[in-house]
């Protein structure tokens, strides 16, 4: 009985020590700056990789304009580059007034991230419907319409908050981001899953065909997971002050969140889709080639 009491006390002490460690780092200005600078460096690295890949594609097929592949890599460069700058000046961003400016700088890259990967869903949908001899004329207008609606709603909420700060509207804004993320996750599950199953029906004798199947499966899994995690975290962010990502004193949470939902997914997808298009005969982005 005494041994049991000692074990419980030891566990409680370790838990308390862990909590203190978490609290000490979150409350340290030095560690806040270090973690935010680490995030800036990681985002900068991903942005550089996307830019290098964009340049390589342009050098390979200079005769073509802005193909879907080039737009995808450019948007990756833009999103990660802006994130890097925001985290370099994270402390200055926190001091901006009115407060809505802080939300815009922190949330606008998230909207651009959604657009970047929605572009991938669009292309997969085109591939799937073309293979089934179904018209794809309405897909691109739908893509632009969905993005226009998302941006219009979010900008409208920002403008209202600029005019008058309403706490409930801040919660609605975060829940809107959660809904958009869930929509993107379901898009990857629907069209990535359909394309994967369609490819499975074809013979898989060649190494190239197996690689195409693996690429679609990996990218679908990565993107579905990252947008689902973003959705869940934004729900916690909206209602739990302890999960607030918009404050300086939650650097560890920021590090975990942005690693899981943006840095690692972007890095993995860029690596999986690193293959350059052939010099001739390609006019658009094809993630399974």
PDB file of C-alpha atoms in Angstrom:
ATOM      1  CA  UNK A   1       0.000   0.000   0.000  1.00  0.00           C
ATOM      2  CA  UNK A   2       2.859   2.358   0.824  1.00  0.00           C
ATOM      3  CA  UNK A   3       4.612   1.397  -2.417  1.00  0.00           C
ATOM      4  CA  UNK A   4       1.452   2.269  -4.358  1.00  0.00           C
ATOM      5  CA  UNK A   5       1.245   5.696  -2.686  1.00  0.00           C
ATOM      6  CA  UNK A   6       4.895   6.378  -3.536  1.00  0.00           C
ATOM      7  CA  UNK A   7       4.299   5.462  -7.218  1.00  0.00           C
ATOM      8  CA  UNK A   8       1.269   7.766  -7.422  1.00  0.00           C
ATOM      9  CA  UNK A   9       3.232  10.597  -5.837  1.00  0.00           C
ATOM     10  CA  UNK A  10       6.116  10.067  -8.273  1.00  0.00           C
ATOM     11  CA  UNK A  11       3.771  10.134 -11.274  1.00  0.00           C
ATOM     12  CA  UNK A  12       2.064  13.284  -9.984  1.00  0.00           C
ATOM     13  CA  UNK A  13       5.452  14.945  -9.513  1.00  0.00           C
ATOM     14  CA  UNK A  14       6.507  14.061 -13.060  1.00  0.00           C
ATOM     15  CA  UNK A  15       3.243  15.396 -14.486  1.00  0.00           C
ATOM     16  CA  UNK A  16       3.671  18.612 -12.533  1.00  0.00           C
ATOM     17  CA  UNK A  17       7.277  18.900 -13.737  1.00  0.00           C
ATOM     18  CA  UNK A  18       6.119  18.427 -17.345  1.00  0.00           C
ATOM     19  CA  UNK A  19       3.423  21.079 -16.925  1.00  0.00           C
ATOM     20  CA  UNK A  20       5.962  23.499 -15.512  1.00  0.00           C
ATOM     21  CA  UNK A  21       8.279  22.812 -18.449  1.00  0.00           C
ATOM     22  CA  UNK A  22       5.475  23.601 -20.917  1.00  0.00           C
ATOM     23  CA  UNK A  23       4.493  26.742 -18.985  1.00  0.00           C
ATOM     24  CA  UNK A  24       8.095  27.948 -18.645  1.00  0.00           C
ATOM     25  CA  UNK A  25       8.755  27.733 -22.391  1.00  0.00           C
ATOM     26  CA  UNK A  26       5.436  29.372 -23.274  1.00  0.00           C
ATOM     27  CA  UNK A  27       6.136  32.217 -20.860  1.00  0.00           C
ATOM     28  CA  UNK A  28       9.732  32.780 -21.979  1.00  0.00           C
ATOM     29  CA  UNK A  29      10.237  35.626 -24.444  1.00  0.00           C
ATOM     30  CA  UNK A  30      13.478  33.984 -25.596  1.00  0.00           C
ATOM     31  CA  UNK A  31      11.805  30.653 -26.336  1.00  0.00           C
ATOM     32  CA  UNK A  32       8.871  32.370 -28.020  1.00  0.00           C
ATOM     33  CA  UNK A  33      11.243  34.131 -30.420  1.00  0.00           C
ATOM     34  CA  UNK A  34      13.275  30.963 -30.980  1.00  0.00           C
ATOM     35  CA  UNK A  35      10.249  28.857 -31.855  1.00  0.00           C
ATOM     36  CA  UNK A  36       8.747  31.488 -34.122  1.00  0.00           C
ATOM     37  CA  UNK A  37      12.101  31.898 -35.882  1.00  0.00           C
ATOM     38  CA  UNK A  38      12.309  28.114 -36.308  1.00  0.00           C
ATOM     39  CA  UNK A  39       8.876  28.203 -37.938  1.00  0.00           C
ATOM     40  CA  UNK A  40      10.010  31.085 -40.157  1.00  0.00           C
ATOM     41  CA  UNK A  41      13.095  29.119 -41.245  1.00  0.00           C
ATOM     42  CA  UNK A  42      11.056  25.989 -42.015  1.00  0.00           C
ATOM     43  CA  UNK A  43       8.503  27.960 -44.019  1.00  0.00           C
ATOM     44  CA  UNK A  44      11.321  29.739 -45.831  1.00  0.00           C
ATOM     45  CA  UNK A  45      12.885  26.382 -46.726  1.00  0.00           C
ATOM     46  CA  UNK A  46       9.607  25.034 -48.141  1.00  0.00           C
ATOM     47  CA  UNK A  47       9.096  28.285 -50.077  1.00  0.00           C
ATOM     48  CA  UNK A  48      12.607  27.988 -51.535  1.00  0.00           C
ATOM     49  CA  UNK A  49      11.976  24.369 -52.599  1.00  0.00           C
ATOM     50  CA  UNK A  50       8.720  25.365 -54.317  1.00  0.00           C
ATOM     51  CA  UNK A  51      10.455  28.266 -56.096  1.00  0.00           C
ATOM     52  CA  UNK A  52      13.333  26.065 -57.267  1.00  0.00           C
ATOM     53  CA  UNK A  53      10.867  23.507 -58.593  1.00  0.00           C
ATOM     54  CA  UNK A  54       8.920  26.258 -60.382  1.00  0.00           C
ATOM     55  CA  UNK A  55      12.126  27.498 -62.037  1.00  0.00           C
ATOM     56  CA  UNK A  56      13.100  23.961 -63.054  1.00  0.00           C
ATOM     57  CA  UNK A  57       9.678  23.406 -64.652  1.00  0.00           C
ATOM     58  CA  UNK A  58       9.912  26.727 -66.497  1.00  0.00           C
ATOM     59  CA  UNK A  59      13.346  25.815 -67.824  1.00  0.00           C
ATOM     60  CA  UNK A  60      12.075  22.388 -68.904  1.00  0.00           C
ATOM     61  CA  UNK A  61       8.961  23.662 -70.718  1.00  0.00           C
ATOM     62  CA  UNK A  62       9.503  27.392 -71.397  1.00  0.00           C
ATOM     63  CA  UNK A  63       7.183  27.287 -74.415  1.00  0.00           C
ATOM     64  CA  UNK A  64       4.093  26.889 -72.212  1.00  0.00           C
ATOM     65  CA  UNK A  65       2.512  29.581 -70.073  1.00  0.00           C
ATOM     66  CA  UNK A  66       1.051  29.259 -66.593  1.00  0.00           C
ATOM     67  CA  UNK A  67       0.129  25.583 -66.498  1.00  0.00           C
ATOM     68  CA  UNK A  68      -1.669  24.131 -63.484  1.00  0.00           C
ATOM     69  CA  UNK A  69       1.616  22.650 -62.320  1.00  0.00           C
ATOM     70  CA  UNK A  70       3.348  26.037 -62.374  1.00  0.00           C
ATOM     71  CA  UNK A  71       0.448  27.746 -60.591  1.00  0.00           C
ATOM     72  CA  UNK A  72       0.478  25.039 -57.906  1.00  0.00           C
ATOM     73  CA  UNK A  73       4.182  25.546 -57.174  1.00  0.00           C
ATOM     74  CA  UNK A  74       3.893  29.341 -57.339  1.00  0.00           C
ATOM     75  CA  UNK A  75       1.061  29.346 -54.801  1.00  0.00           C
ATOM     76  CA  UNK A  76       3.102  27.050 -52.551  1.00  0.00           C
ATOM     77  CA  UNK A  77       5.986  29.516 -52.777  1.00  0.00           C
ATOM     78  CA  UNK A  78       3.663  32.446 -52.041  1.00  0.00           C
ATOM     79  CA  UNK A  79       1.891  30.847 -49.061  1.00  0.00           C
ATOM     80  CA  UNK A  80       5.061  29.597 -47.396  1.00  0.00           C
ATOM     81  CA  UNK A  81       6.953  32.821 -48.144  1.00  0.00           C
ATOM     82  CA  UNK A  82       4.262  34.965 -46.515  1.00  0.00           C
ATOM     83  CA  UNK A  83       4.119  32.630 -43.515  1.00  0.00           C
ATOM     84  CA  UNK A  84       7.904  32.919 -43.130  1.00  0.00           C
ATOM     85  CA  UNK A  85       7.716  36.726 -43.097  1.00  0.00           C
ATOM     86  CA  UNK A  86       4.841  36.712 -40.595  1.00  0.00           C
ATOM     87  CA  UNK A  87       6.807  34.520 -38.177  1.00  0.00           C
ATOM     88  CA  UNK A  88       9.995  36.550 -38.631  1.00  0.00           C
ATOM     89  CA  UNK A  89       8.043  39.619 -37.472  1.00  0.00           C
ATOM     90  CA  UNK A  90       5.620  37.697 -35.223  1.00  0.00           C
ATOM     91  CA  UNK A  91       6.113  39.972 -32.208  1.00  0.00           C
ATOM     92  CA  UNK A  92       5.571  43.093 -34.314  1.00  0.00           C
ATOM     93  CA  UNK A  93       2.447  41.547 -35.861  1.00  0.00           C
ATOM     94  CA  UNK A  94       1.037  40.973 -32.355  1.00  0.00           C
ATOM     95  CA  UNK A  95       1.370  44.698 -31.605  1.00  0.00           C
ATOM     96  CA  UNK A  96      -0.522  45.863 -34.698  1.00  0.00           C
ATOM     97  CA  UNK A  97      -3.767  47.766 -34.218  1.00  0.00           C
ATOM     98  CA  UNK A  98      -6.640  47.438 -34.816  1.00  0.00           C
ATOM     99  CA  UNK A  99      -6.575  43.802 -33.741  1.00  0.00           C
ATOM    100  CA  UNK A 100      -8.303  42.661 -36.919  1.00  0.00           C
ATOM    101  CA  UNK A 101      -5.078  43.374 -38.838  1.00  0.00           C
ATOM    102  CA  UNK A 102      -3.406  40.635 -36.799  1.00  0.00           C
ATOM    103  CA  UNK A 103      -6.156  38.176 -37.757  1.00  0.00           C
ATOM    104  CA  UNK A 104      -5.842  39.077 -41.439  1.00  0.00           C
ATOM    105  CA  UNK A 105      -2.063  38.551 -41.500  1.00  0.00           C
ATOM    106  CA  UNK A 106      -2.368  35.240 -39.649  1.00  0.00           C
ATOM    107  CA  UNK A 107      -5.410  33.897 -41.522  1.00  0.00           C
ATOM    108  CA  UNK A 108      -4.941  35.089 -45.117  1.00  0.00           C
ATOM    109  CA  UNK A 109      -2.175  32.501 -45.792  1.00  0.00           C
ATOM    110  CA  UNK A 110      -4.623  29.830 -44.601  1.00  0.00           C
ATOM    111  CA  UNK A 111      -7.087  30.902 -47.292  1.00  0.00           C
ATOM    112  CA  UNK A 112      -4.305  30.827 -49.892  1.00  0.00           C
ATOM    113  CA  UNK A 113      -3.285  27.363 -48.643  1.00  0.00           C
ATOM    114  CA  UNK A 114      -6.871  26.189 -49.218  1.00  0.00           C
ATOM    115  CA  UNK A 115      -6.822  27.593 -52.778  1.00  0.00           C
ATOM    116  CA  UNK A 116      -3.456  25.946 -53.495  1.00  0.00           C
ATOM    117  CA  UNK A 117      -4.636  22.461 -52.614  1.00  0.00           C
ATOM    118  CA  UNK A 118      -8.150  22.951 -53.967  1.00  0.00           C
ATOM    119  CA  UNK A 119      -6.339  23.367 -57.286  1.00  0.00           C
ATOM    120  CA  UNK A 120      -5.058  19.817 -56.884  1.00  0.00           C
ATOM    121  CA  UNK A 121      -8.594  18.568 -56.173  1.00  0.00           C
ATOM    122  CA  UNK A 122      -9.785  20.371 -59.307  1.00  0.00           C
ATOM    123  CA  UNK A 123      -7.219  18.653 -61.476  1.00  0.00           C
ATOM    124  CA  UNK A 124      -7.947  15.231 -60.027  1.00  0.00           C
ATOM    125  CA  UNK A 125     -11.663  15.786 -60.665  1.00  0.00           C
ATOM    126  CA  UNK A 126     -10.877  16.708 -64.287  1.00  0.00           C
ATOM    127  CA  UNK A 127      -8.782  13.551 -64.734  1.00  0.00           C
ATOM    128  CA  UNK A 128     -11.482  11.372 -63.195  1.00  0.00           C
ATOM    129  CA  UNK A 129     -14.371  12.737 -65.267  1.00  0.00           C
ATOM    130  CA  UNK A 130     -12.371  12.792 -68.491  1.00  0.00           C
ATOM    131  CA  UNK A 131     -11.511   9.112 -67.984  1.00  0.00           C
ATOM    132  CA  UNK A 132     -15.241   8.390 -67.610  1.00  0.00           C
ATOM    133  CA  UNK A 133     -16.079  10.472 -70.715  1.00  0.00           C
ATOM    134  CA  UNK A 134     -18.058  12.972 -68.618  1.00  0.00           C
ATOM    135  CA  UNK A 135     -18.001  16.688 -69.455  1.00  0.00           C
ATOM    136  CA  UNK A 136     -15.669  18.785 -67.264  1.00  0.00           C
ATOM    137  CA  UNK A 137     -16.865  22.182 -68.518  1.00  0.00           C
ATOM    138  CA  UNK A 138     -18.403  23.112 -65.175  1.00  0.00           C
ATOM    139  CA  UNK A 139     -15.460  22.170 -62.950  1.00  0.00           C
ATOM    140  CA  UNK A 140     -13.258  25.239 -63.383  1.00  0.00           C
ATOM    141  CA  UNK A 141     -16.176  27.722 -63.028  1.00  0.00           C
ATOM    142  CA  UNK A 142     -17.157  25.817 -59.863  1.00  0.00           C
ATOM    143  CA  UNK A 143     -13.586  26.073 -58.560  1.00  0.00           C
ATOM    144  CA  UNK A 144     -13.517  29.851 -59.058  1.00  0.00           C
ATOM    145  CA  UNK A 145     -17.026  30.258 -57.647  1.00  0.00           C
ATOM    146  CA  UNK A 146     -16.225  28.278 -54.474  1.00  0.00           C
ATOM    147  CA  UNK A 147     -13.048  30.273 -53.906  1.00  0.00           C
ATOM    148  CA  UNK A 148     -14.857  33.565 -54.566  1.00  0.00           C
ATOM    149  CA  UNK A 149     -17.577  32.673 -52.047  1.00  0.00           C
ATOM    150  CA  UNK A 150     -15.019  31.622 -49.398  1.00  0.00           C
ATOM    151  CA  UNK A 151     -12.958  34.802 -49.803  1.00  0.00           C
ATOM    152  CA  UNK A 152     -16.043  37.053 -49.938  1.00  0.00           C
ATOM    153  CA  UNK A 153     -17.506  35.631 -46.713  1.00  0.00           C
ATOM    154  CA  UNK A 154     -14.184  35.829 -44.865  1.00  0.00           C
ATOM    155  CA  UNK A 155     -13.400  39.370 -46.070  1.00  0.00           C
ATOM    156  CA  UNK A 156     -16.924  40.471 -45.114  1.00  0.00           C
ATOM    157  CA  UNK A 157     -16.369  39.173 -41.562  1.00  0.00           C
ATOM    158  CA  UNK A 158     -12.999  40.953 -41.407  1.00  0.00           C
ATOM    159  CA  UNK A 159     -14.569  44.226 -42.520  1.00  0.00           C
ATOM    160  CA  UNK A 160     -17.309  43.941 -39.877  1.00  0.00           C
ATOM    161  CA  UNK A 161     -14.684  43.228 -37.210  1.00  0.00           C
ATOM    162  CA  UNK A 162     -12.677  46.215 -38.445  1.00  0.00           C
ATOM    163  CA  UNK A 163     -15.748  48.419 -38.031  1.00  0.00           C
ATOM    164  CA  UNK A 164     -16.750  46.934 -34.665  1.00  0.00           C
ATOM    165  CA  UNK A 165     -15.021  44.176 -32.713  1.00  0.00           C
ATOM    166  CA  UNK A 166     -17.611  41.477 -31.963  1.00  0.00           C
ATOM    167  CA  UNK A 167     -16.238  38.474 -30.001  1.00  0.00           C
ATOM    168  CA  UNK A 168     -18.943  36.144 -31.359  1.00  0.00           C
ATOM    169  CA  UNK A 169     -17.923  37.017 -34.918  1.00  0.00           C
ATOM    170  CA  UNK A 170     -14.312  36.060 -34.135  1.00  0.00           C
ATOM    171  CA  UNK A 171     -15.593  32.616 -33.100  1.00  0.00           C
ATOM    172  CA  UNK A 172     -17.701  32.405 -36.274  1.00  0.00           C
ATOM    173  CA  UNK A 173     -14.664  33.325 -38.366  1.00  0.00           C
ATOM    174  CA  UNK A 174     -12.640  30.481 -36.849  1.00  0.00           C
ATOM    175  CA  UNK A 175     -15.514  28.047 -37.267  1.00  0.00           C
ATOM    176  CA  UNK A 176     -15.801  29.156 -40.888  1.00  0.00           C
ATOM    177  CA  UNK A 177     -12.137  28.232 -41.382  1.00  0.00           C
ATOM    178  CA  UNK A 178     -12.880  24.865 -39.762  1.00  0.00           C
ATOM    179  CA  UNK A 179     -15.754  24.317 -42.186  1.00  0.00           C
ATOM    180  CA  UNK A 180     -13.610  25.252 -45.189  1.00  0.00           C
ATOM    181  CA  UNK A 181     -10.909  22.827 -44.015  1.00  0.00           C
ATOM    182  CA  UNK A 182     -13.470  20.029 -43.610  1.00  0.00           C
ATOM    183  CA  UNK A 183     -14.761  20.772 -47.113  1.00  0.00           C
ATOM    184  CA  UNK A 184     -11.213  20.464 -48.514  1.00  0.00           C
ATOM    185  CA  UNK A 185     -10.612  17.212 -46.594  1.00  0.00           C
ATOM    186  CA  UNK A 186     -13.799  15.706 -48.029  1.00  0.00           C
ATOM    187  CA  UNK A 187     -12.790  16.914 -51.509  1.00  0.00           C
ATOM    188  CA  UNK A 188      -9.506  15.004 -51.272  1.00  0.00           C
ATOM    189  CA  UNK A 189     -11.285  11.940 -49.910  1.00  0.00           C
ATOM    190  CA  UNK A 190     -13.869  12.045 -52.708  1.00  0.00           C
ATOM    191  CA  UNK A 191     -11.753  12.738 -55.795  1.00  0.00           C
ATOM    192  CA  UNK A 192      -8.430  11.351 -54.567  1.00  0.00           C
ATOM    193  CA  UNK A 193     -10.227   8.179 -53.488  1.00  0.00           C
ATOM    194  CA  UNK A 194     -12.133   7.915 -56.774  1.00  0.00           C
ATOM    195  CA  UNK A 195      -8.972   8.409 -58.824  1.00  0.00           C
ATOM    196  CA  UNK A 196      -7.097   5.858 -56.707  1.00  0.00           C
ATOM    197  CA  UNK A 197      -9.840   3.245 -57.141  1.00  0.00           C
ATOM    198  CA  UNK A 198     -10.039   3.948 -60.864  1.00  0.00           C
ATOM    199  CA  UNK A 199      -6.292   3.451 -61.258  1.00  0.00           C
ATOM    200  CA  UNK A 200      -6.496   0.198 -59.308  1.00  0.00           C
ATOM    201  CA  UNK A 201      -8.760  -1.251 -61.983  1.00  0.00           C
ATOM    202  CA  UNK A 202      -6.023  -0.894 -64.591  1.00  0.00           C
ATOM    203  CA  UNK A 203      -3.206  -3.450 -64.891  1.00  0.00           C
ATOM    204  CA  UNK A 204      -0.298  -2.536 -62.618  1.00  0.00           C
ATOM    205  CA  UNK A 205       2.491  -4.513 -64.267  1.00  0.00           C
ATOM    206  CA  UNK A 206       4.852  -1.614 -64.884  1.00  0.00           C
ATOM    207  CA  UNK A 207       6.847   0.236 -62.257  1.00  0.00           C
ATOM    208  CA  UNK A 208       5.576   3.562 -63.644  1.00  0.00           C
ATOM    209  CA  UNK A 209       1.926   2.571 -63.206  1.00  0.00           C
ATOM    210  CA  UNK A 210       2.533   1.412 -59.633  1.00  0.00           C
ATOM    211  CA  UNK A 211       4.262   4.715 -58.892  1.00  0.00           C
ATOM    212  CA  UNK A 212       1.263   6.679 -60.202  1.00  0.00           C
ATOM    213  CA  UNK A 213      -1.042   4.703 -57.929  1.00  0.00           C
ATOM    214  CA  UNK A 214       1.230   5.287 -54.928  1.00  0.00           C
ATOM    215  CA  UNK A 215       1.478   9.023 -55.610  1.00  0.00           C
ATOM    216  CA  UNK A 216      -2.297   9.481 -55.641  1.00  0.00           C
ATOM    217  CA  UNK A 217      -2.674   7.352 -52.506  1.00  0.00           C
ATOM    218  CA  UNK A 218       0.067   9.170 -50.579  1.00  0.00           C
ATOM    219  CA  UNK A 219      -1.051  12.678 -51.551  1.00  0.00           C
ATOM    220  CA  UNK A 220      -4.706  11.897 -50.795  1.00  0.00           C
ATOM    221  CA  UNK A 221      -3.836  10.525 -47.352  1.00  0.00           C
ATOM    222  CA  UNK A 222      -1.514  13.423 -46.483  1.00  0.00           C
ATOM    223  CA  UNK A 223      -3.875  16.180 -47.610  1.00  0.00           C
ATOM    224  CA  UNK A 224      -7.012  14.617 -46.130  1.00  0.00           C
ATOM    225  CA  UNK A 225      -5.248  14.210 -42.780  1.00  0.00           C
ATOM    226  CA  UNK A 226      -3.793  17.727 -42.706  1.00  0.00           C
ATOM    227  CA  UNK A 227      -7.110  19.437 -43.500  1.00  0.00           C
ATOM    228  CA  UNK A 228      -8.970  17.247 -41.004  1.00  0.00           C
ATOM    229  CA  UNK A 229      -6.437  18.106 -38.272  1.00  0.00           C
ATOM    230  CA  UNK A 230      -6.791  21.803 -39.192  1.00  0.00           C
ATOM    231  CA  UNK A 231     -10.568  21.520 -38.891  1.00  0.00           C
ATOM    232  CA  UNK A 232     -10.364  19.910 -35.427  1.00  0.00           C
ATOM    233  CA  UNK A 233      -7.740  22.366 -34.173  1.00  0.00           C
ATOM    234  CA  UNK A 234      -9.708  25.382 -35.409  1.00  0.00           C
ATOM    235  CA  UNK A 235     -12.746  24.141 -33.490  1.00  0.00           C
ATOM    236  CA  UNK A 236     -10.667  23.976 -30.301  1.00  0.00           C
ATOM    237  CA  UNK A 237      -9.110  27.345 -31.176  1.00  0.00           C
ATOM    238  CA  UNK A 238     -12.556  28.929 -31.444  1.00  0.00           C
ATOM    239  CA  UNK A 239     -13.841  27.867 -28.023  1.00  0.00           C
ATOM    240  CA  UNK A 240     -10.806  27.112 -25.852  1.00  0.00           C
ATOM    241  CA  UNK A 241      -8.482  29.962 -24.851  1.00  0.00           C
ATOM    242  CA  UNK A 242      -5.822  27.371 -24.007  1.00  0.00           C
ATOM    243  CA  UNK A 243      -5.730  26.392 -27.700  1.00  0.00           C
ATOM    244  CA  UNK A 244      -5.567  29.963 -29.029  1.00  0.00           C
ATOM    245  CA  UNK A 245      -3.078  30.114 -31.918  1.00  0.00           C
ATOM    246  CA  UNK A 246      -3.204  33.888 -32.308  1.00  0.00           C
ATOM    247  CA  UNK A 247      -1.247  34.778 -29.165  1.00  0.00           C
ATOM    248  CA  UNK A 248       2.478  34.934 -28.430  1.00  0.00           C
ATOM    249  CA  UNK A 249       2.386  32.816 -25.289  1.00  0.00           C
ATOM    250  CA  UNK A 250       1.426  29.573 -27.092  1.00  0.00           C
ATOM    251  CA  UNK A 251       4.608  29.019 -29.176  1.00  0.00           C
ATOM    252  CA  UNK A 252       4.749  25.229 -28.642  1.00  0.00           C
ATOM    253  CA  UNK A 253       1.151  24.858 -29.780  1.00  0.00           C
ATOM    254  CA  UNK A 254       1.940  27.009 -32.820  1.00  0.00           C
ATOM    255  CA  UNK A 255       4.957  24.831 -33.633  1.00  0.00           C
ATOM    256  CA  UNK A 256       2.948  21.600 -33.425  1.00  0.00           C
ATOM    257  CA  UNK A 257      -0.046  23.002 -35.310  1.00  0.00           C
ATOM    258  CA  UNK A 258       1.800  24.572 -38.240  1.00  0.00           C
ATOM    259  CA  UNK A 259       4.140  21.582 -38.563  1.00  0.00           C
ATOM    260  CA  UNK A 260       1.175  19.210 -38.837  1.00  0.00           C
ATOM    261  CA  UNK A 261      -1.164  21.231 -41.054  1.00  0.00           C
ATOM    262  CA  UNK A 262       1.150  23.143 -43.402  1.00  0.00           C
ATOM    263  CA  UNK A 263       4.912  22.535 -43.221  1.00  0.00           C
ATOM    264  CA  UNK A 264       5.031  18.726 -43.229  1.00  0.00           C
ATOM    265  CA  UNK A 265       2.141  18.261 -45.719  1.00  0.00           C
ATOM    266  CA  UNK A 266       3.598  20.834 -48.129  1.00  0.00           C
ATOM    267  CA  UNK A 267       7.077  19.307 -47.859  1.00  0.00           C
ATOM    268  CA  UNK A 268       5.819  15.768 -48.447  1.00  0.00           C
ATOM    269  CA  UNK A 269       3.554  16.720 -51.367  1.00  0.00           C
ATOM    270  CA  UNK A 270       6.316  18.737 -53.049  1.00  0.00           C
ATOM    271  CA  UNK A 271       8.646  15.758 -52.636  1.00  0.00           C
ATOM    272  CA  UNK A 272       6.112  13.256 -53.999  1.00  0.00           C
ATOM    273  CA  UNK A 273       5.258  15.482 -56.982  1.00  0.00           C
ATOM    274  CA  UNK A 274       8.855  16.478 -57.683  1.00  0.00           C
ATOM    275  CA  UNK A 275       9.041  14.789 -61.080  1.00  0.00           C
ATOM    276  CA  UNK A 276       9.489  17.255 -63.949  1.00  0.00           C
ATOM    277  CA  UNK A 277       7.212  17.146 -67.009  1.00  0.00           C
ATOM    278  CA  UNK A 278       8.655  15.819 -70.276  1.00  0.00           C
ATOM    279  CA  UNK A 279      10.133  18.455 -72.579  1.00  0.00           C
ATOM    280  CA  UNK A 280       7.374  18.036 -75.112  1.00  0.00           C
ATOM    281  CA  UNK A 281       3.748  16.974 -75.108  1.00  0.00           C
ATOM    282  CA  UNK A 282       2.573  18.227 -71.702  1.00  0.00           C
ATOM    283  CA  UNK A 283       0.279  21.193 -71.325  1.00  0.00           C
ATOM    284  CA  UNK A 284      -0.955  20.870 -67.787  1.00  0.00           C
ATOM    285  CA  UNK A 285      -0.102  19.615 -64.344  1.00  0.00           C
ATOM    286  CA  UNK A 286      -0.410  15.857 -63.927  1.00  0.00           C
ATOM    287  CA  UNK A 287       0.236  14.660 -60.359  1.00  0.00           C
ATOM    288  CA  UNK A 288       0.181  10.957 -61.309  1.00  0.00           C
ATOM    289  CA  UNK A 289       2.842  11.090 -64.030  1.00  0.00           C
TER     290      UNK A 289
END
